[in-house]
mmCIF file of C-alpha atoms in Angstrom:
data_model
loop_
_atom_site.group_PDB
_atom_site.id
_atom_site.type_symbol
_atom_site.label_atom_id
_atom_site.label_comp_id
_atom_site.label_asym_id
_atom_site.label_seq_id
_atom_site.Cartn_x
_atom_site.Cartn_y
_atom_site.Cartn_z
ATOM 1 C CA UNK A 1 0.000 0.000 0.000
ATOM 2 C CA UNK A 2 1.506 3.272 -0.671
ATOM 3 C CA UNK A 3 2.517 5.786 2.078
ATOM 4 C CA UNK A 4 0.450 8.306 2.880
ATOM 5 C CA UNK A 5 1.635 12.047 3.894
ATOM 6 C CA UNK A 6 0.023 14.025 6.195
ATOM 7 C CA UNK A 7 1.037 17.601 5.025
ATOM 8 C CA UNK A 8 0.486 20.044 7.914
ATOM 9 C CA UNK A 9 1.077 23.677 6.855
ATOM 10 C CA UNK A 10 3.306 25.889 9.152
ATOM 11 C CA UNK A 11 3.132 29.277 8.108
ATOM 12 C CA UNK A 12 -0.362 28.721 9.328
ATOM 13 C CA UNK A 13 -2.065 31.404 11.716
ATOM 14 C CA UNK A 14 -5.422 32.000 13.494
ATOM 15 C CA UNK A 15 -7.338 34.946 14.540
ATOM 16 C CA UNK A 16 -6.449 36.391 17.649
ATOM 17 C CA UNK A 17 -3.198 34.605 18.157
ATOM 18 C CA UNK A 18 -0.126 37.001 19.156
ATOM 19 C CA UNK A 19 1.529 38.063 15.625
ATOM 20 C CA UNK A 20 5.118 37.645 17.816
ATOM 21 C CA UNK A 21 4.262 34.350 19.282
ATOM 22 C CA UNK A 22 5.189 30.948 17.251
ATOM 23 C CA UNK A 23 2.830 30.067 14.719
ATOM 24 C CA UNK A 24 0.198 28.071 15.262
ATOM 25 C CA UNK A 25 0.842 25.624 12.288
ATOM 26 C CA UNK A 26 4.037 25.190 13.558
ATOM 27 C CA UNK A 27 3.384 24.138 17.267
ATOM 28 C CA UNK A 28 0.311 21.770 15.126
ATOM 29 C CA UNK A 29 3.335 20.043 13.363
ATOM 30 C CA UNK A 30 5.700 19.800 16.490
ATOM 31 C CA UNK A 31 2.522 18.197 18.440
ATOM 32 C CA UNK A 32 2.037 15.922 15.444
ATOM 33 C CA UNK A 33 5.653 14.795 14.965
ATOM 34 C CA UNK A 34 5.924 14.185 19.372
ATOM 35 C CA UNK A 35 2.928 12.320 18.948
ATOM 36 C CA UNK A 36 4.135 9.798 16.242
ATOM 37 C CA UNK A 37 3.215 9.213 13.134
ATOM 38 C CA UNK A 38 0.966 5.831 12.867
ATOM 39 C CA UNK A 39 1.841 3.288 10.621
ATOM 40 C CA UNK A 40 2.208 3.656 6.893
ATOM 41 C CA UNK A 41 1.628 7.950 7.595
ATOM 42 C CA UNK A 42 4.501 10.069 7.204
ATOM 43 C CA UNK A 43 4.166 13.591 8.630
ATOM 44 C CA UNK A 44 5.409 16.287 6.199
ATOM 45 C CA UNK A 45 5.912 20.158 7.042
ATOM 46 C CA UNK A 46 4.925 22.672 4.348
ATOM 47 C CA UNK A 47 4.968 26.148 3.761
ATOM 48 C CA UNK A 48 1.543 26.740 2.871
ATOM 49 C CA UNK A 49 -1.701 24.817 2.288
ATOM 50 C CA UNK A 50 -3.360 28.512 1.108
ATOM 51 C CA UNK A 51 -5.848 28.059 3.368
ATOM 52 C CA UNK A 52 -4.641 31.155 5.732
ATOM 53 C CA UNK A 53 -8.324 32.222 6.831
ATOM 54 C CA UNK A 54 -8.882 28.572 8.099
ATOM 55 C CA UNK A 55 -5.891 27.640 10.026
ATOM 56 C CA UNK A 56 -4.777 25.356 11.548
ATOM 57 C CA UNK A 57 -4.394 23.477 8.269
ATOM 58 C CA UNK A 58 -3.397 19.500 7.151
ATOM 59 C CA UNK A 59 -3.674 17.853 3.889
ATOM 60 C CA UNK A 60 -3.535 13.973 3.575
ATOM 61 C CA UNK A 61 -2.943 12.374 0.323
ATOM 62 C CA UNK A 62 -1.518 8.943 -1.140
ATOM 63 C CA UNK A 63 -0.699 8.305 -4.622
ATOM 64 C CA UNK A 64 -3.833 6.606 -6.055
ATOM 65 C CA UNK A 65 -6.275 8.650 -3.602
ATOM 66 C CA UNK A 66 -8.610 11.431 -2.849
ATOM 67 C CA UNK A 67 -6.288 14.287 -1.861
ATOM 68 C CA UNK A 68 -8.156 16.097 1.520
ATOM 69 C CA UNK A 69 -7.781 19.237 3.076
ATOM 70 C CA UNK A 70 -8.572 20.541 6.305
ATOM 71 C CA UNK A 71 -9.045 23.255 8.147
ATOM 72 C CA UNK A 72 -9.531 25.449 11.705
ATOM 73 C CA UNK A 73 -7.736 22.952 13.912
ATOM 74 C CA UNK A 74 -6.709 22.990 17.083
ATOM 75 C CA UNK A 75 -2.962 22.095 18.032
ATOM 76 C CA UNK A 76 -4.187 22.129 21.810
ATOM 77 C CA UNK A 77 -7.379 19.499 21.226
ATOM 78 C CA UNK A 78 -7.080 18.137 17.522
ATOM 79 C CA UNK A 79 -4.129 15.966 17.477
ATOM 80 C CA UNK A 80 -5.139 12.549 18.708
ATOM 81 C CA UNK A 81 -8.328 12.789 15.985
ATOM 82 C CA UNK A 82 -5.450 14.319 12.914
ATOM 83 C CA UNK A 83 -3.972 10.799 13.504
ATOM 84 C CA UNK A 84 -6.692 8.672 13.596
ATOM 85 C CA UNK A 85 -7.904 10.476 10.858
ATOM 86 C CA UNK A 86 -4.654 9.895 8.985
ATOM 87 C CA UNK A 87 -4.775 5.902 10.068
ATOM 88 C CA UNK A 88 -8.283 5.893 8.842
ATOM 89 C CA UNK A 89 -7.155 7.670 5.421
ATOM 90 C CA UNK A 90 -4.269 5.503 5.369
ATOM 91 C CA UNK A 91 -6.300 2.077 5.475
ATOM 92 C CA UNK A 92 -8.219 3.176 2.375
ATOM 93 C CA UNK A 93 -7.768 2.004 -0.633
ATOM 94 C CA UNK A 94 -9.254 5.237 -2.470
ATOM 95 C CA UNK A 95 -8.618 7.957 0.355
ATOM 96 C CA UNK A 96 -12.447 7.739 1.304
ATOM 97 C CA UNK A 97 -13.337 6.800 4.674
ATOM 98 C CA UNK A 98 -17.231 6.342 5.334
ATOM 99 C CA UNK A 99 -18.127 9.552 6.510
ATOM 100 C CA UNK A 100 -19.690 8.192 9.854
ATOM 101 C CA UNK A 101 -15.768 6.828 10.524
ATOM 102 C CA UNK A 102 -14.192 9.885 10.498
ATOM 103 C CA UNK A 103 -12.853 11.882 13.480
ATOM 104 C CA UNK A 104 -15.736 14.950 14.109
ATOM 105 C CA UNK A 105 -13.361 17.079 13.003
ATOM 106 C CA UNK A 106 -12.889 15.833 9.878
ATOM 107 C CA UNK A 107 -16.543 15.737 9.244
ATOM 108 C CA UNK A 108 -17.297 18.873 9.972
ATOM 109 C CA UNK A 109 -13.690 20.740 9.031
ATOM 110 C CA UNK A 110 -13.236 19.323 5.544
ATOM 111 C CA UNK A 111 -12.129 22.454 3.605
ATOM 112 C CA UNK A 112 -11.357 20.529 -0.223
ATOM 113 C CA UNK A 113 -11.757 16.950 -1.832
ATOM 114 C CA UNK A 114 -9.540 16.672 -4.554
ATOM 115 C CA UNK A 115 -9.646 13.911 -7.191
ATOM 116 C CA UNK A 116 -6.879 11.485 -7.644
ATOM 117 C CA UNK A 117 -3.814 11.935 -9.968
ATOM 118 C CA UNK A 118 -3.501 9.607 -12.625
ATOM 119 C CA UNK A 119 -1.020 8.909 -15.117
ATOM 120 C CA UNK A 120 -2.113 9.691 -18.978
ATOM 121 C CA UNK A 121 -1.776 5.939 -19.439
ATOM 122 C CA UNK A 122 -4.470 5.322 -16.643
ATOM 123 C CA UNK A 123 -6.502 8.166 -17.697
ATOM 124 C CA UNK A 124 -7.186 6.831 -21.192
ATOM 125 C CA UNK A 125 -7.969 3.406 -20.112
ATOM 126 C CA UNK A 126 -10.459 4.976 -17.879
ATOM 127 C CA UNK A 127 -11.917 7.021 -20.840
#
């Protein structure tokens, strides 16, 4: 099964949070990465996710699956459901977990669905 990344963004920021202080994307990632990533989930700091009016921000994607983004998360009270969300994601074999199996958060923070990459090859057998 391929690997799956769990992009978290850490330029992220959210409303109300001290310009001066560290950003909040960042301490998201460094709670993440203490926490451990679970099996077959790689945790992966990027600059931006572009989604600066909703952050706390995370993207998981595989090669082969649904690509999801999301959004307003907590770094104080999110990460224990980012990884099981990421485990769930992981498990897939299309990047779709039943939408009763998600963490809450994911249910109710889901910011994009994006449709899998596939090579030209795979595209035109599928056409």
């Amino acid at each position: 099964m391929a690997q799956t990344t769990l992009h978290v963004c850490l330029t992220c920021r959210r409303e109300g949070v001290d310009p001066a202080a560290p950003r909040p994307g960042a301490v998201l990632h460094e709670a993440l990465a203490q926490a451990g990533a679970p099996e077959g989930v790689r945790i992966v700091g990027v600059e931006c996710l572009s989604a600066c009016s909703n952050g706390c921000a995370v993207a998981l994607s595989a090669p082969g699956k649904w690509t999801y983004v999301y959004g307003r998360l907590d770094p104080d009270t999110h990460v224990a459901a980012i990884l099981d969300g990421a485990t769930r994601f992981a498990g897939t074999a299309d990047g779709v977990v039943p939408w009763r199996e998600r963490p809450e958060v994911f249910r109710k923070q889901c910011l994009a669905r994006i449709p899998p990459f596939h090579s030209d090859a795979t595209q035109e057998a599928a056409e």
